[in-house]
């Protein structure tokens, strides 16, 4: 029986998810809250203004609309606990609990977790006062530093400083000027990693023990199959297993931002949802079945997400004069309709 699916979010990622879900024979209709102009003009997709922060209203909306599955796109509602609030009311969700989402919502938590489970990452220190951070910067034995707001900052809370002066200025902006609000109450200072940066995403379920992106393409020649398997075994699987060992069920998407250094792949950061734009070069499989299976606990743990051998490319809607090399699917990010 075809079902109705609710997608939470308004970005290009959510446009892509809704578009892909609507292709499934198992999906009758997709509602996007709040959605954007791109999700407002498809016969199987519509937008809703229902609040995604008032859980009582949202639960009632899901019951009234006979929603069988909620797919949560952005990190903020995941960190705020939307999944546990909906699932406790009997609404099936694809996404992480707020506790599991700490891998993304707290860079300090993520770095401590990686150290505990021997997952390679940059050398780091965390600070809660500007004075401590300034002192560390001046005594650090590596000239270039990365300054990160520990909390969620819409993908913009990372500043790469080429010298100590720039690093101190970054601390002032984040901790004293509150450029990212409470997200900068704690900062993480790291060494700069050199190499090629790649994104690696996988699905996982419950059967196992600087700024937003400007574009994405896949597959990538920088990650041949042997390296992909190494990343799976030493980073992705180790992360999922470690979360379970610490009593935190990890169900949904694990997205690792990875630097391919001369000493092997090292984690830059974790995200707990599809990337935007990384979601858009999408897989060929039925996303509705995959998401529903995971939320029901019937999919395999650590399943890798493989893409079509035909390279897919995506560029955000910015003013770039780049000629298209492949057929284009236009995904909207935060757009809205204006009636004149």
Short mmCIF file of C-alpha atoms in Angstrom, two decimals:
data_model
loop_
_atom_site.label_atom_id
_atom_site.label_comp_id
_atom_site.label_asym_id
_atom_site.label_seq_id
_atom_site.Cartn_x
_atom_site.Cartn_y
_atom_site.Cartn_z
CA UNK A 1 0.00 0.00 0.00
CA UNK A 2 1.35 3.43 -0.96
CA UNK A 3 1.99 5.73 2.01
CA UNK A 4 2.27 9.43 2.77
CA UNK A 5 5.73 10.69 3.83
CA UNK A 6 6.59 13.93 5.64
CA UNK A 7 9.99 15.53 4.93
CA UNK A 8 11.24 18.14 7.42
CA UNK A 9 13.28 21.02 5.97
CA UNK A 10 13.47 23.68 3.26
CA UNK A 11 16.84 23.18 1.57
CA UNK A 12 18.08 21.60 -1.62
CA UNK A 13 18.66 18.40 0.36
CA UNK A 14 14.95 18.22 1.24
CA UNK A 15 13.95 19.02 -2.36
CA UNK A 16 16.09 16.10 -3.50
CA UNK A 17 14.73 13.74 -0.83
CA UNK A 18 11.14 14.65 -1.69
CA UNK A 19 11.83 14.28 -5.41
CA UNK A 20 13.40 10.87 -4.89
CA UNK A 21 10.73 9.67 -2.45
CA UNK A 22 8.02 10.70 -4.91
CA UNK A 23 9.52 8.35 -7.50
CA UNK A 24 8.84 5.34 -5.29
CA UNK A 25 5.85 3.16 -6.09
CA UNK A 26 5.45 2.74 -2.32
CA UNK A 27 4.82 6.48 -1.79
CA UNK A 28 1.42 8.03 -2.46
CA UNK A 29 2.32 11.60 -1.54
CA UNK A 30 5.18 13.60 -0.02
CA UNK A 31 4.55 16.61 2.23
CA UNK A 32 7.48 18.96 2.93
CA UNK A 33 7.48 21.25 5.98
CA UNK A 34 8.11 24.04 5.36
CA UNK A 35 9.51 23.21 1.92
CA UNK A 36 10.44 25.72 -0.79
CA UNK A 37 9.33 26.83 -4.24
CA UNK A 38 10.77 23.69 -5.81
CA UNK A 39 8.67 21.37 -3.65
CA UNK A 40 5.46 23.28 -4.33
CA UNK A 41 4.94 22.35 -7.97
CA UNK A 42 4.91 18.54 -8.21
CA UNK A 43 1.74 16.49 -8.40
CA UNK A 44 3.03 14.07 -5.73
CA UNK A 45 4.71 16.72 -3.55
CA UNK A 46 3.22 19.60 -1.56
CA UNK A 47 4.33 22.01 1.17
CA UNK A 48 2.91 22.54 4.65
CA UNK A 49 3.28 25.40 7.11
CA UNK A 50 2.81 23.12 10.11
CA UNK A 51 5.21 23.93 12.96
CA UNK A 52 8.11 21.50 13.26
CA UNK A 53 9.00 22.75 16.75
CA UNK A 54 5.57 22.39 18.37
CA UNK A 55 5.63 18.62 18.76
CA UNK A 56 2.03 18.33 19.98
CA UNK A 57 0.78 20.03 16.82
CA UNK A 58 3.19 18.07 14.64
CA UNK A 59 2.11 14.71 16.08
CA UNK A 60 -1.54 15.59 15.50
CA UNK A 61 -0.73 16.70 11.95
CA UNK A 62 0.95 13.35 11.26
CA UNK A 63 -2.10 11.50 12.55
CA UNK A 64 -4.55 13.68 10.60
CA UNK A 65 -2.57 13.29 7.37
CA UNK A 66 -1.94 9.57 7.99
CA UNK A 67 1.83 10.07 7.78
CA UNK A 68 3.60 6.69 7.78
CA UNK A 69 7.17 8.02 7.82
CA UNK A 70 8.87 11.29 8.78
CA UNK A 71 12.27 11.98 7.18
CA UNK A 72 14.21 14.71 9.01
CA UNK A 73 16.63 16.64 6.81
CA UNK A 74 18.42 19.40 8.78
CA UNK A 75 20.65 19.05 11.81
CA UNK A 76 18.89 21.58 14.06
CA UNK A 77 15.62 19.65 14.56
CA UNK A 78 17.58 16.42 15.06
CA UNK A 79 19.67 18.04 17.80
CA UNK A 80 16.51 19.53 19.34
CA UNK A 81 14.97 16.07 19.79
CA UNK A 82 12.30 15.91 17.09
CA UNK A 83 12.86 12.18 16.53
CA UNK A 84 12.37 11.05 20.13
CA UNK A 85 9.32 13.30 20.50
CA UNK A 86 7.65 11.85 17.41
CA UNK A 87 8.61 8.22 17.96
CA UNK A 88 7.37 8.33 21.56
CA UNK A 89 3.99 9.31 20.12
CA UNK A 90 4.05 6.39 17.69
CA UNK A 91 5.19 8.29 14.58
CA UNK A 92 7.88 6.43 12.65
CA UNK A 93 10.98 8.56 11.89
CA UNK A 94 14.14 8.32 9.84
CA UNK A 95 16.79 10.27 11.73
CA UNK A 96 18.83 10.36 14.92
CA UNK A 97 17.87 11.16 18.48
CA UNK A 98 19.25 14.33 20.01
CA UNK A 99 21.71 12.25 22.02
CA UNK A 100 23.09 10.52 18.92
CA UNK A 101 23.16 13.83 17.03
CA UNK A 102 25.79 15.10 19.48
CA UNK A 103 28.33 13.76 16.97
CA UNK A 104 27.39 16.82 14.93
CA UNK A 105 25.88 19.25 17.44
CA UNK A 106 28.96 19.22 19.70
CA UNK A 107 32.38 19.17 18.06
CA UNK A 108 33.93 18.73 21.51
CA UNK A 109 31.84 15.58 22.08
CA UNK A 110 32.79 14.27 18.64
CA UNK A 111 36.52 14.83 19.19
CA UNK A 112 36.43 13.17 22.61
CA UNK A 113 34.50 10.27 21.09
CA UNK A 114 37.06 9.85 18.30
CA UNK A 115 39.90 9.82 20.81
CA UNK A 116 38.14 7.17 22.91
CA UNK A 117 37.60 4.91 19.90
CA UNK A 118 40.93 5.52 18.15
CA UNK A 119 39.43 7.17 15.08
CA UNK A 120 42.07 9.29 13.36
CA UNK A 121 41.46 13.05 13.46
CA UNK A 122 43.45 16.27 13.80
CA UNK A 123 45.23 17.14 17.07
CA UNK A 124 42.90 19.35 19.09
CA UNK A 125 42.05 21.16 22.29
CA UNK A 126 38.73 22.59 23.54
CA UNK A 127 38.28 25.82 25.51
CA UNK A 128 35.43 27.56 27.30
CA UNK A 129 37.13 30.93 27.93
CA UNK A 130 38.85 33.28 25.44
CA UNK A 131 41.86 33.69 27.74
CA UNK A 132 42.63 29.96 27.73
CA UNK A 133 42.23 29.85 23.97
CA UNK A 134 44.54 32.86 23.43
CA UNK A 135 47.23 31.31 25.65
CA UNK A 136 47.06 28.01 23.77
CA UNK A 137 47.30 29.72 20.38
CA UNK A 138 50.38 31.70 21.35
CA UNK A 139 52.15 28.58 22.64
CA UNK A 140 51.02 26.17 19.89
CA UNK A 141 53.85 24.52 17.97
CA UNK A 142 52.03 24.60 14.61
CA UNK A 143 51.54 27.98 12.88
CA UNK A 144 48.26 27.33 11.04
CA UNK A 145 45.19 26.57 13.14
CA UNK A 146 41.53 25.75 12.60
CA UNK A 147 39.12 27.46 15.01
CA UNK A 148 35.68 25.83 15.35
CA UNK A 149 32.56 26.80 17.24
CA UNK A 150 31.65 23.59 19.04
CA UNK A 151 27.89 23.97 18.55
CA UNK A 152 25.73 24.15 15.45
CA UNK A 153 26.44 27.22 13.30
CA UNK A 154 24.67 26.39 10.02
CA UNK A 155 27.92 25.09 8.52
CA UNK A 156 29.72 28.42 8.97
CA UNK A 157 31.37 28.10 12.38
CA UNK A 158 34.82 27.08 11.12
CA UNK A 159 37.66 29.55 10.51
CA UNK A 160 41.01 28.47 9.05
CA UNK A 161 43.72 30.79 10.37
CA UNK A 162 47.06 30.96 8.58
CA UNK A 163 48.85 32.51 11.56
CA UNK A 164 48.45 33.15 15.29
CA UNK A 165 47.09 36.67 14.78
CA UNK A 166 44.26 35.38 12.59
CA UNK A 167 43.58 32.60 15.09
CA UNK A 168 43.24 35.09 17.96
CA UNK A 169 40.94 37.24 15.82
CA UNK A 170 38.78 34.16 15.17
CA UNK A 171 38.53 33.50 18.92
CA UNK A 172 37.42 37.09 19.45
CA UNK A 173 34.74 36.80 16.74
CA UNK A 174 33.41 33.46 18.00
CA UNK A 175 33.71 33.72 21.79
CA UNK A 176 33.62 37.45 22.54
CA UNK A 177 31.63 38.96 19.66
CA UNK A 178 29.30 35.91 19.61
CA UNK A 179 29.27 35.69 15.81
CA UNK A 180 27.55 32.31 16.09
CA UNK A 181 25.69 32.85 19.33
CA UNK A 182 25.75 30.12 21.96
CA UNK A 183 27.36 27.73 19.46
CA UNK A 184 30.64 29.51 20.24
CA UNK A 185 30.50 29.19 24.03
CA UNK A 186 33.00 26.35 23.58
CA UNK A 187 35.61 26.34 20.81
CA UNK A 188 37.73 23.55 19.41
CA UNK A 189 41.19 24.47 18.12
CA UNK A 190 42.85 22.03 15.73
CA UNK A 191 45.95 21.65 13.64
CA UNK A 192 45.40 22.18 9.91
CA UNK A 193 45.22 18.96 7.90
CA UNK A 194 46.52 19.05 4.33
CA UNK A 195 45.16 16.89 1.54
CA UNK A 196 42.01 16.28 -0.50
CA UNK A 197 38.69 16.62 1.32
CA UNK A 198 35.94 14.09 0.60
CA UNK A 199 32.52 13.31 2.04
CA UNK A 200 31.50 9.74 2.82
CA UNK A 201 27.94 8.78 3.78
CA UNK A 202 26.40 5.53 4.94
CA UNK A 203 23.11 4.23 6.28
CA UNK A 204 23.03 2.43 9.60
CA UNK A 205 20.22 0.89 11.60
CA UNK A 206 19.62 -0.82 14.93
CA UNK A 207 20.96 -4.30 14.18
CA UNK A 208 24.57 -3.65 15.03
CA UNK A 209 26.58 -3.82 18.15
CA UNK A 210 33.93 26.41 7.27
CA UNK A 211 30.76 27.01 5.37
CA UNK A 212 28.02 25.24 3.54
CA UNK A 213 28.98 23.18 0.50
CA UNK A 214 29.00 24.80 -2.94
CA UNK A 215 28.74 21.59 -4.95
CA UNK A 216 29.30 17.86 -5.08
CA UNK A 217 29.95 15.06 -7.53
CA UNK A 218 30.15 11.31 -7.28
CA UNK A 219 31.71 8.87 -7.60
CA UNK A 220 35.07 10.52 -6.93
CA UNK A 221 38.37 9.26 -8.38
CA UNK A 222 40.13 10.25 -5.15
CA UNK A 223 38.37 7.39 -3.33
CA UNK A 224 38.87 4.04 -5.08
CA UNK A 225 37.15 0.97 -3.68
CA UNK A 226 40.06 -0.13 -1.47
CA UNK A 227 40.19 3.31 0.19
CA UNK A 228 36.40 3.37 0.56
CA UNK A 229 36.52 0.04 2.37
CA UNK A 230 39.31 1.34 4.62
CA UNK A 231 37.17 4.36 5.49
CA UNK A 232 34.21 2.07 6.16
CA UNK A 233 36.18 -0.22 8.48
CA UNK A 234 38.36 2.29 10.34
CA UNK A 235 36.00 5.26 10.56
CA UNK A 236 32.34 4.58 9.76
CA UNK A 237 31.89 1.14 11.32
CA UNK A 238 34.10 2.04 14.27
CA UNK A 239 31.95 5.12 14.90
CA UNK A 240 28.65 3.23 14.79
CA UNK A 241 30.01 0.44 17.00
CA UNK A 242 31.45 2.98 19.44
CA UNK A 243 28.13 4.79 19.81
CA UNK A 244 26.37 1.52 20.59
CA UNK A 245 29.09 0.56 23.07
CA UNK A 246 28.43 3.85 24.87
CA UNK A 247 24.71 3.12 25.04
CA UNK A 248 23.68 5.52 22.28
CA UNK A 249 21.74 3.76 19.49
CA UNK A 250 22.82 5.24 16.16
CA UNK A 251 20.11 4.85 13.53
CA UNK A 252 20.03 6.74 10.24
CA UNK A 253 22.74 8.59 8.31
CA UNK A 254 26.39 8.88 9.27
CA UNK A 255 28.21 11.48 7.20
CA UNK A 256 31.94 11.89 7.72
CA UNK A 257 33.88 14.84 6.34
CA UNK A 258 37.32 13.35 5.70
CA UNK A 259 40.71 14.73 4.72
CA UNK A 260 42.86 12.36 2.68
CA UNK A 261 46.26 13.15 4.19
CA UNK A 262 49.63 11.62 3.41
CA UNK A 263 49.17 9.62 6.62
CA UNK A 264 45.79 8.26 5.59
CA UNK A 265 42.17 9.43 5.95
CA UNK A 266 41.43 11.60 8.99
CA UNK A 267 38.04 12.87 10.17
CA UNK A 268 37.39 16.62 9.94
CA UNK A 269 33.84 16.42 11.29
CA UNK A 270 30.75 14.25 11.56
CA UNK A 271 27.24 15.09 10.38
CA UNK A 272 24.17 13.11 11.36
CA UNK A 273 22.08 13.68 8.23
CA UNK A 274 22.36 13.87 4.47
CA UNK A 275 24.67 16.61 3.29
CA UNK A 276 23.51 19.60 1.30
CA UNK A 277 24.63 19.50 -1.51
CA UNK A 278 26.08 15.99 -1.09
CA UNK A 279 22.58 14.53 -1.04
CA UNK A 280 21.84 15.69 -4.55
CA UNK A 281 24.06 13.33 -6.60
CA UNK A 282 21.61 10.71 -5.39
CA UNK A 283 21.53 6.91 -5.39
CA UNK A 284 19.50 4.82 -7.79
CA UNK A 285 17.74 2.73 -5.16
CA UNK A 286 14.28 3.24 -3.67
CA UNK A 287 14.93 5.74 -0.86
CA UNK A 288 11.48 5.20 0.61
CA UNK A 289 12.13 1.50 1.14
CA UNK A 290 15.60 2.14 2.56
CA UNK A 291 14.45 4.86 4.97
CA UNK A 292 11.35 2.98 6.04
CA UNK A 293 13.33 -0.23 6.56
CA UNK A 294 15.84 1.51 8.79
CA UNK A 295 13.18 3.25 10.87
CA UNK A 296 11.42 -0.12 11.28
CA UNK A 297 14.63 -1.89 12.24
CA UNK A 298 14.74 -4.27 9.27
CA UNK A 299 17.74 -3.02 7.29
CA UNK A 300 21.32 -4.22 7.60
CA UNK A 301 23.80 -2.39 9.79
CA UNK A 302 26.39 -0.16 8.21
CA UNK A 303 25.00 -0.55 4.70
CA UNK A 304 27.18 1.47 2.35
CA UNK A 305 25.45 3.87 -0.02
CA UNK A 306 26.79 3.29 -3.53
CA UNK A 307 25.94 5.50 -6.46
CA UNK A 308 25.44 5.03 -10.16
CA UNK A 309 28.71 4.58 -12.09
CA UNK A 310 27.66 7.56 -14.21
CA UNK A 311 29.11 10.61 -12.52
CA UNK A 312 26.52 13.01 -11.14
CA UNK A 313 27.41 16.61 -10.42
CA UNK A 314 25.63 19.32 -8.45
CA UNK A 315 26.32 23.02 -8.09
CA UNK A 316 24.52 25.32 -5.72
CA UNK A 317 22.50 28.14 -7.27
CA UNK A 318 25.23 30.75 -7.10
CA UNK A 319 26.60 33.05 -9.77
CA UNK A 320 29.16 30.68 -11.30
CA UNK A 321 29.80 30.81 -15.03
CA UNK A 322 30.44 27.10 -15.49
CA UNK A 323 29.09 25.36 -18.61
CA UNK A 324 26.90 22.31 -17.84
CA UNK A 325 28.55 19.02 -18.76
CA UNK A 326 25.64 16.69 -17.94
CA UNK A 327 21.84 16.93 -17.93
CA UNK A 328 20.72 19.22 -15.12
CA UNK A 329 18.10 18.58 -12.45
CA UNK A 330 17.29 21.86 -10.72
CA UNK A 331 16.93 21.55 -6.95
CA UNK A 332 15.73 24.52 -4.89
CA UNK A 333 17.42 25.61 -1.66
CA UNK A 334 15.33 27.84 0.60
CA UNK A 335 13.50 29.46 -2.33
CA UNK A 336 9.93 30.72 -2.13
CA UNK A 337 7.17 31.65 -4.54
CA UNK A 338 6.29 35.32 -4.99
CA UNK A 339 2.90 36.16 -6.46
CA UNK A 340 2.84 39.52 -8.25
#
